[in-house]
mmCIF file of C-alpha atoms in Angstrom:
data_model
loop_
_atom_site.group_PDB
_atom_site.id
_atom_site.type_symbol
_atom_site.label_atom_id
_atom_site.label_comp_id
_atom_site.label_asym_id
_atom_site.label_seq_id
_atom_site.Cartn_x
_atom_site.Cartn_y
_atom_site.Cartn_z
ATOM 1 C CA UNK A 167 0.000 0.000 0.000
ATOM 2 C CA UNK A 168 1.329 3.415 -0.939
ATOM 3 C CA UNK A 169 2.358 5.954 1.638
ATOM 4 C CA UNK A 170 1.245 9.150 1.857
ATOM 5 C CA UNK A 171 2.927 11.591 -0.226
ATOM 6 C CA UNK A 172 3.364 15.654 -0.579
ATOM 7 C CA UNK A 173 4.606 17.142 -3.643
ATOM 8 C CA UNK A 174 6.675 19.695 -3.874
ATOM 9 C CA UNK A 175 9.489 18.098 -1.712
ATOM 10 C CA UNK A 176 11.109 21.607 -1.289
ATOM 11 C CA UNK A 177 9.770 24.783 -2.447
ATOM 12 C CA UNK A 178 11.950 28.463 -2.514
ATOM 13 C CA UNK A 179 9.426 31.360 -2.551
ATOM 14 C CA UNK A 180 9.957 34.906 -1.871
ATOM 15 C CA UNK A 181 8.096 36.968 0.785
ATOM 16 C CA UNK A 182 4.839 38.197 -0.493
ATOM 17 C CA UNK A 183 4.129 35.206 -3.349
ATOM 18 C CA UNK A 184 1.654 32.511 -2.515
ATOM 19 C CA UNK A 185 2.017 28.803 -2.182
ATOM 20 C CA UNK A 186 0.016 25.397 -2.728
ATOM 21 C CA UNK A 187 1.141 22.330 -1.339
ATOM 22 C CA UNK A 188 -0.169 18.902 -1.745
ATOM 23 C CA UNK A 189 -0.760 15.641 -0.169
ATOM 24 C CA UNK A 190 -2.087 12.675 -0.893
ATOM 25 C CA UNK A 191 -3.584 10.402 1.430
ATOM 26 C CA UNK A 192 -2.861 6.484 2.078
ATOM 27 C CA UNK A 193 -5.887 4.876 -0.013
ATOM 28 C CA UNK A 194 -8.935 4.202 1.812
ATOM 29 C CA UNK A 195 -7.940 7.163 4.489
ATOM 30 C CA UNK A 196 -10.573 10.097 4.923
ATOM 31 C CA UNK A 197 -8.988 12.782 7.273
ATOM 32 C CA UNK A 198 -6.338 14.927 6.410
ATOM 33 C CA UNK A 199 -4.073 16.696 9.181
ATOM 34 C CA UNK A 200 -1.754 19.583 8.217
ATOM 35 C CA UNK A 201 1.142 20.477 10.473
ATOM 36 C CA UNK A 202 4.121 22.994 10.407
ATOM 37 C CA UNK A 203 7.446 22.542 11.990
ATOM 38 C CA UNK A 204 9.793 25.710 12.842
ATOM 39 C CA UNK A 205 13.399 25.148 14.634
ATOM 40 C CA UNK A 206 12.862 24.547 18.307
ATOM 41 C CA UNK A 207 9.133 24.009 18.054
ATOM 42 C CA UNK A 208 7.518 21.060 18.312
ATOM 43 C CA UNK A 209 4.368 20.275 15.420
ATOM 44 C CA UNK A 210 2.109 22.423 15.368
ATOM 45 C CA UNK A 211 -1.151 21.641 14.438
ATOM 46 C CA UNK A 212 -3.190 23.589 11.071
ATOM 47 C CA UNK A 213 -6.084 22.271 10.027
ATOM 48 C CA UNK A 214 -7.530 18.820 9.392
ATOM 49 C CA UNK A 215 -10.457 17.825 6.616
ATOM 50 C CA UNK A 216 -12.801 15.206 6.712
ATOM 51 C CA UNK A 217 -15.100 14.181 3.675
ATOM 52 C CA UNK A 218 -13.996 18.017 1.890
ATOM 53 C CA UNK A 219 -14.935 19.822 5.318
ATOM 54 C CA UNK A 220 -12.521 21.299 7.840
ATOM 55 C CA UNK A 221 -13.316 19.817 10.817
ATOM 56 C CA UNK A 222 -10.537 21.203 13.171
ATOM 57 C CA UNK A 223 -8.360 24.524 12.949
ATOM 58 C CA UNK A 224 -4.997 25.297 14.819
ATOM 59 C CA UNK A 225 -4.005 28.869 15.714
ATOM 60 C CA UNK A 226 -2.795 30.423 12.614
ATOM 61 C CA UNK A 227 -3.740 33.240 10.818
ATOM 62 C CA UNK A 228 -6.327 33.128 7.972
ATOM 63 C CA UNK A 229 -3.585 33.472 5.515
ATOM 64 C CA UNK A 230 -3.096 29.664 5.898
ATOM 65 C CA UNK A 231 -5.984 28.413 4.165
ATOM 66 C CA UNK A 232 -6.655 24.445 2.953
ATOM 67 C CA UNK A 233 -9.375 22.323 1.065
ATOM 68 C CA UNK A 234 -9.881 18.701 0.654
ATOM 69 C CA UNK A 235 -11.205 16.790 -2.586
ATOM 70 C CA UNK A 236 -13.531 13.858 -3.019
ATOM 71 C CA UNK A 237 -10.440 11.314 -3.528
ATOM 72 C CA UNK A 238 -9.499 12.827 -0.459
ATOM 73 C CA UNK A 239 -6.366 14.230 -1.333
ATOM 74 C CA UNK A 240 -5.831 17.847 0.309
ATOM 75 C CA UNK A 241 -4.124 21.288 -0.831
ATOM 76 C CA UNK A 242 -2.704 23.766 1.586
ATOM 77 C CA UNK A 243 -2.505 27.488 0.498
ATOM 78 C CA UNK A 244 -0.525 29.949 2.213
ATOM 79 C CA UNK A 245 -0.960 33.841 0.911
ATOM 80 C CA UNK A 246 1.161 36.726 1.433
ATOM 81 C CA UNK A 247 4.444 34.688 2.810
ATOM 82 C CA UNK A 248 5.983 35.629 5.436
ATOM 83 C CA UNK A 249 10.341 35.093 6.510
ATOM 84 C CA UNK A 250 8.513 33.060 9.136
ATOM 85 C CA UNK A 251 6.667 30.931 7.469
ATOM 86 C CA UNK A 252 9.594 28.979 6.342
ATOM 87 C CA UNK A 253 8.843 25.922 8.124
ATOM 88 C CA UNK A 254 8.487 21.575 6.621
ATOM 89 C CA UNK A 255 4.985 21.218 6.472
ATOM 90 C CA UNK A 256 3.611 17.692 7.027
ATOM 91 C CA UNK A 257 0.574 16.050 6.139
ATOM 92 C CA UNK A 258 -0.605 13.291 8.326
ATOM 93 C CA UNK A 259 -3.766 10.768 7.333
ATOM 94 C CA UNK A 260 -5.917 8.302 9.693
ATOM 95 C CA UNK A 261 -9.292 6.217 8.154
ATOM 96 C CA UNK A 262 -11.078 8.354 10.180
ATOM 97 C CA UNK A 263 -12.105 11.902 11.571
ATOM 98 C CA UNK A 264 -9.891 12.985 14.795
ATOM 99 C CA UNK A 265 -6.886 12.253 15.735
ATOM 100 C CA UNK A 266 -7.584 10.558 19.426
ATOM 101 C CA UNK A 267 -7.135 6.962 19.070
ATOM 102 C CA UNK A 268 -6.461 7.005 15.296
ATOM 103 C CA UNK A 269 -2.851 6.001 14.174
ATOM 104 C CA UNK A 270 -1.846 9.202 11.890
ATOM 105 C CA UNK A 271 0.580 8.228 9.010
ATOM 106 C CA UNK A 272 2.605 11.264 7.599
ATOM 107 C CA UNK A 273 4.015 11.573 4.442
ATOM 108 C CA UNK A 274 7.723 13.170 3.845
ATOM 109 C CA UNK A 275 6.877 16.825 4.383
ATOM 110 C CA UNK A 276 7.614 20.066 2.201
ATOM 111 C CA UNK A 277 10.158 21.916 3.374
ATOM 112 C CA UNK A 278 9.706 26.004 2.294
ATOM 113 C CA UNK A 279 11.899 28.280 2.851
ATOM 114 C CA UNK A 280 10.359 32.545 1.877
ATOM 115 C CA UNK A 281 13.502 34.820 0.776
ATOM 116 C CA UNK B 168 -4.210 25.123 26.025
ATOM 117 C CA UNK B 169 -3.392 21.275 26.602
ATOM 118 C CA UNK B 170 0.743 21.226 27.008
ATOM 119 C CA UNK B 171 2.871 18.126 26.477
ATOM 120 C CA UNK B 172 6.240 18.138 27.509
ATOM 121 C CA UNK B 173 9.526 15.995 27.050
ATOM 122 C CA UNK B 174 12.861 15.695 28.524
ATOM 123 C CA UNK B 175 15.262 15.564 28.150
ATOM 124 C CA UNK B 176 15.689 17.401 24.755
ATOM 125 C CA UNK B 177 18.250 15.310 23.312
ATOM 126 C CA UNK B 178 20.401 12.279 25.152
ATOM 127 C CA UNK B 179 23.440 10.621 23.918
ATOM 128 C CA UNK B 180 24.234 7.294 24.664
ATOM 129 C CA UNK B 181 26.433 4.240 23.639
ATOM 130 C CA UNK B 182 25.526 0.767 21.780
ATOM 131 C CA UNK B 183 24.288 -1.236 23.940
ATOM 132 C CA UNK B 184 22.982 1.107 26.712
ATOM 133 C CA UNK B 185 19.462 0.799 27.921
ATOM 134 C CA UNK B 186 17.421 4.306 28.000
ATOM 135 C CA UNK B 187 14.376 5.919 28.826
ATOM 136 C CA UNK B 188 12.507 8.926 28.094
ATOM 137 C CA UNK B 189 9.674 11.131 29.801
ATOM 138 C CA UNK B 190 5.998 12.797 27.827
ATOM 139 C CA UNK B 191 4.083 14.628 30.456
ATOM 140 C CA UNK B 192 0.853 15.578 30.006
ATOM 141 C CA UNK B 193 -2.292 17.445 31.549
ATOM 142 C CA UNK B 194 -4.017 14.188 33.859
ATOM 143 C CA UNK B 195 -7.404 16.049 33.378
ATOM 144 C CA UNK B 196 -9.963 14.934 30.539
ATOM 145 C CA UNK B 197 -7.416 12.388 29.804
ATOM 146 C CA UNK B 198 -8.107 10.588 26.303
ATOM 147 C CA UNK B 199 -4.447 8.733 24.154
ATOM 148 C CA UNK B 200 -1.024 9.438 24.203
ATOM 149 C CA UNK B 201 0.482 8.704 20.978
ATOM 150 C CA UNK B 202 4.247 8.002 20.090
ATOM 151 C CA UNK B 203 5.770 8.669 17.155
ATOM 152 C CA UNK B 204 9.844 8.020 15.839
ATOM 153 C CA UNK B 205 10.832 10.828 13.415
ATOM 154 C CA UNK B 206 14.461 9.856 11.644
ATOM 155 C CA UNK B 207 16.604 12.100 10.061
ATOM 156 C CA UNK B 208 14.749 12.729 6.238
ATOM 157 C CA UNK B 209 12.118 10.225 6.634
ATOM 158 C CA UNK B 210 8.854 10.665 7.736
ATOM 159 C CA UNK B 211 7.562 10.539 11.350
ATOM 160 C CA UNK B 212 6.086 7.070 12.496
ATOM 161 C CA UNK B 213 3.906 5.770 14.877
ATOM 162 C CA UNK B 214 4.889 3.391 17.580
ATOM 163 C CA UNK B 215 2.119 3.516 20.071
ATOM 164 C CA UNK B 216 -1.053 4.955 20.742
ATOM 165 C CA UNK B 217 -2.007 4.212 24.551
ATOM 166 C CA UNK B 218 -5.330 4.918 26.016
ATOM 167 C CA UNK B 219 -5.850 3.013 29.190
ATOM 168 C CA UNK B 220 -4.050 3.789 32.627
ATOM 169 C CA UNK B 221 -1.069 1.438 33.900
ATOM 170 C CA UNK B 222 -1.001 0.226 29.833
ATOM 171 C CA UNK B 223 2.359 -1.297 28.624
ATOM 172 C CA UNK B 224 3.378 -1.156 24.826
ATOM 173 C CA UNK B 225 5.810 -3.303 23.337
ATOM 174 C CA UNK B 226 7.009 -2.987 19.838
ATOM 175 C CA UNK B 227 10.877 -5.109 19.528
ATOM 176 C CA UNK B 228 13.293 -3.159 22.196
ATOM 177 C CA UNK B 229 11.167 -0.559 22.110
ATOM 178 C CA UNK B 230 8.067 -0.098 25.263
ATOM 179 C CA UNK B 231 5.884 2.500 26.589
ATOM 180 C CA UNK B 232 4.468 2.772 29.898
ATOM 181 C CA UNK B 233 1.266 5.258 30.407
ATOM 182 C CA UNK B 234 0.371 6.876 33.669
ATOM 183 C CA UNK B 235 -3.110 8.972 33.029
ATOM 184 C CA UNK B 236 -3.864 9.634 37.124
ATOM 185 C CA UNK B 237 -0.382 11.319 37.026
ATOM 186 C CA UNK B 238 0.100 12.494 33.539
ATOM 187 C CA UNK B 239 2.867 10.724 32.369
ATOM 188 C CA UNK B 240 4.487 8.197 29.653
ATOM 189 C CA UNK B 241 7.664 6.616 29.506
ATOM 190 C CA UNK B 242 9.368 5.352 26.181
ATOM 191 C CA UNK B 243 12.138 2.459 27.222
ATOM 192 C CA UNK B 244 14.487 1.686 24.581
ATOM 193 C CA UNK B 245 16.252 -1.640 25.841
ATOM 194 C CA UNK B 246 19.811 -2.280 24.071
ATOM 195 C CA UNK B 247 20.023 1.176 22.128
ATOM 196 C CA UNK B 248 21.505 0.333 18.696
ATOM 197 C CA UNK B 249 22.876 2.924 16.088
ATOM 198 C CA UNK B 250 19.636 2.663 14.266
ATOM 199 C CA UNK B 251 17.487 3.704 16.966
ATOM 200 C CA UNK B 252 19.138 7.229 16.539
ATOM 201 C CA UNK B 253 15.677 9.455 16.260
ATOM 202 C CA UNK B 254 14.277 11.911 17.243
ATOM 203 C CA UNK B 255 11.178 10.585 19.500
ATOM 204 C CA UNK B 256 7.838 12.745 19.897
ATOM 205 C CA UNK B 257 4.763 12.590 22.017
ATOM 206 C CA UNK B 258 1.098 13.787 21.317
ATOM 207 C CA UNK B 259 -1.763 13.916 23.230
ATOM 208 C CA UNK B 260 -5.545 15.191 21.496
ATOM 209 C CA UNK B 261 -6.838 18.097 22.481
ATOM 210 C CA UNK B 262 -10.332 18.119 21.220
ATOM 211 C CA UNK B 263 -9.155 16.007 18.336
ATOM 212 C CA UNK B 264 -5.768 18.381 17.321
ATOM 213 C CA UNK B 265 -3.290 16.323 17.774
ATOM 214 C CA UNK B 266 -0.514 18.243 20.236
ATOM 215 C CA UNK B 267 2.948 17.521 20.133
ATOM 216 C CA UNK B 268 5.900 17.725 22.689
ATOM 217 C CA UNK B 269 8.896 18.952 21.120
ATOM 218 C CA UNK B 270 10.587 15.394 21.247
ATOM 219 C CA UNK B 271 13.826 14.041 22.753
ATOM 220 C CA UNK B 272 16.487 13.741 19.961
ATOM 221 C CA UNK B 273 18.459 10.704 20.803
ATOM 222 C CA UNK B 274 21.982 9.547 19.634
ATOM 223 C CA UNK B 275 23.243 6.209 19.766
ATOM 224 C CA UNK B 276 26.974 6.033 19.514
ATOM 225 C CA UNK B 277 28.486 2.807 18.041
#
């Protein structure tokens, strides 16, 4: 069974310019988790869809923005980058909604880095 | 805000050593604990996902103890080998975001 994966593996952007990144989710897997990693911080937590609806939503600003399709693969878009928004960005995917008891498999990240 | 924390941040030990590891987390509305292994370039992967108080986890030399009246997990790595070098994380669900620790980076040393 494939993994999940994310495409682009790395991404250079300048500040200002917009991004979409991409996962796709282990077959048969409904919920999509989005999480950021910065030096010296431990995952934080973005967003997660469920059948094409966000069903949870981490403290960042509305300039971080996803959607989910009905093969449940996912997008993430971030607007108006930031410096600090350089950061790996990892997608995680269970069978189903929440992430209590459900085993979340991530895929390999993208790492972006804003000039 | 739920808070899990780990220590220590990063241990180094030798082949062969046995080692251990803390996650603490809020005892109140109690619900998992995962555990994840995150190596250099590869993805993070799960090891454990505990639930039920005085629960032991066993996956090769690797176990997990859970502690919910206290609010705390312990990862046991029996036998370190070079391989093992990883850098281990913790999460607990705070009405169902997953929140992470910011891991203990271990280094086995052949």
């Amino acid at each position: 069974k494939a993994g999940v994966t994310q495409t682009p593996r790395y991404l250079i952007k300048t500040r200002g310019q917009q991004v979409t990144l991409s996962c796709s989710p282990i077959s048969g897997h409904r919920s999509v988790s989005w999480y950021q990693q910065t030096p010296g911080q431990g995952l934080q937590f973005l967003f997660e869809y469920f059948s094409e609806t966000q069903r949870n939503k981490g403290n960042f600003p509305g300039r971080f923005s996803g959607r989910q399709f009905s093969n449940s693969r996912s997008e993430m878009n971030v607007s108006t980058l930031e410096l600090g928004d350089s950061a790996l960005y990892l997608c995680a995917s269970s069978r189903n909604r929440g992430s209590a008891q459900e085993t979340q498999y991530f895929g390999p990240g993208t790492r972006l880095l804003v000039l | 805000i739920l808070n899990v924390e780990q220590s220590p941040q990063s241990l180094h030990v030798q082949e062969g050593d046995s080692t251990n590891f803390t996650c603490s987390f809020p005892s109140s509305n109690f619900y998992a604990l995962h555990w994840y292994r995150w190596e250099t370039a590869k993805s993070p992967e799960a090891l454990f996902v505990m639930t039920l108080n005085g629960d032991e986890k066993k996956k090769g030399r690797i176990s997990a103890t859970l502690n919910t009246k206290e609010g705390y997990s312990y990862l046991y790595i029996k036998g370190s080998q070079p391989e093992d070098s990883a850098t281990y994380l913790c999460a607990a669900p705070n009405t169902d975001k997953l929140i992470f620790g910011t891991g203990t980076r271990l280094q086995v040393f052949p």
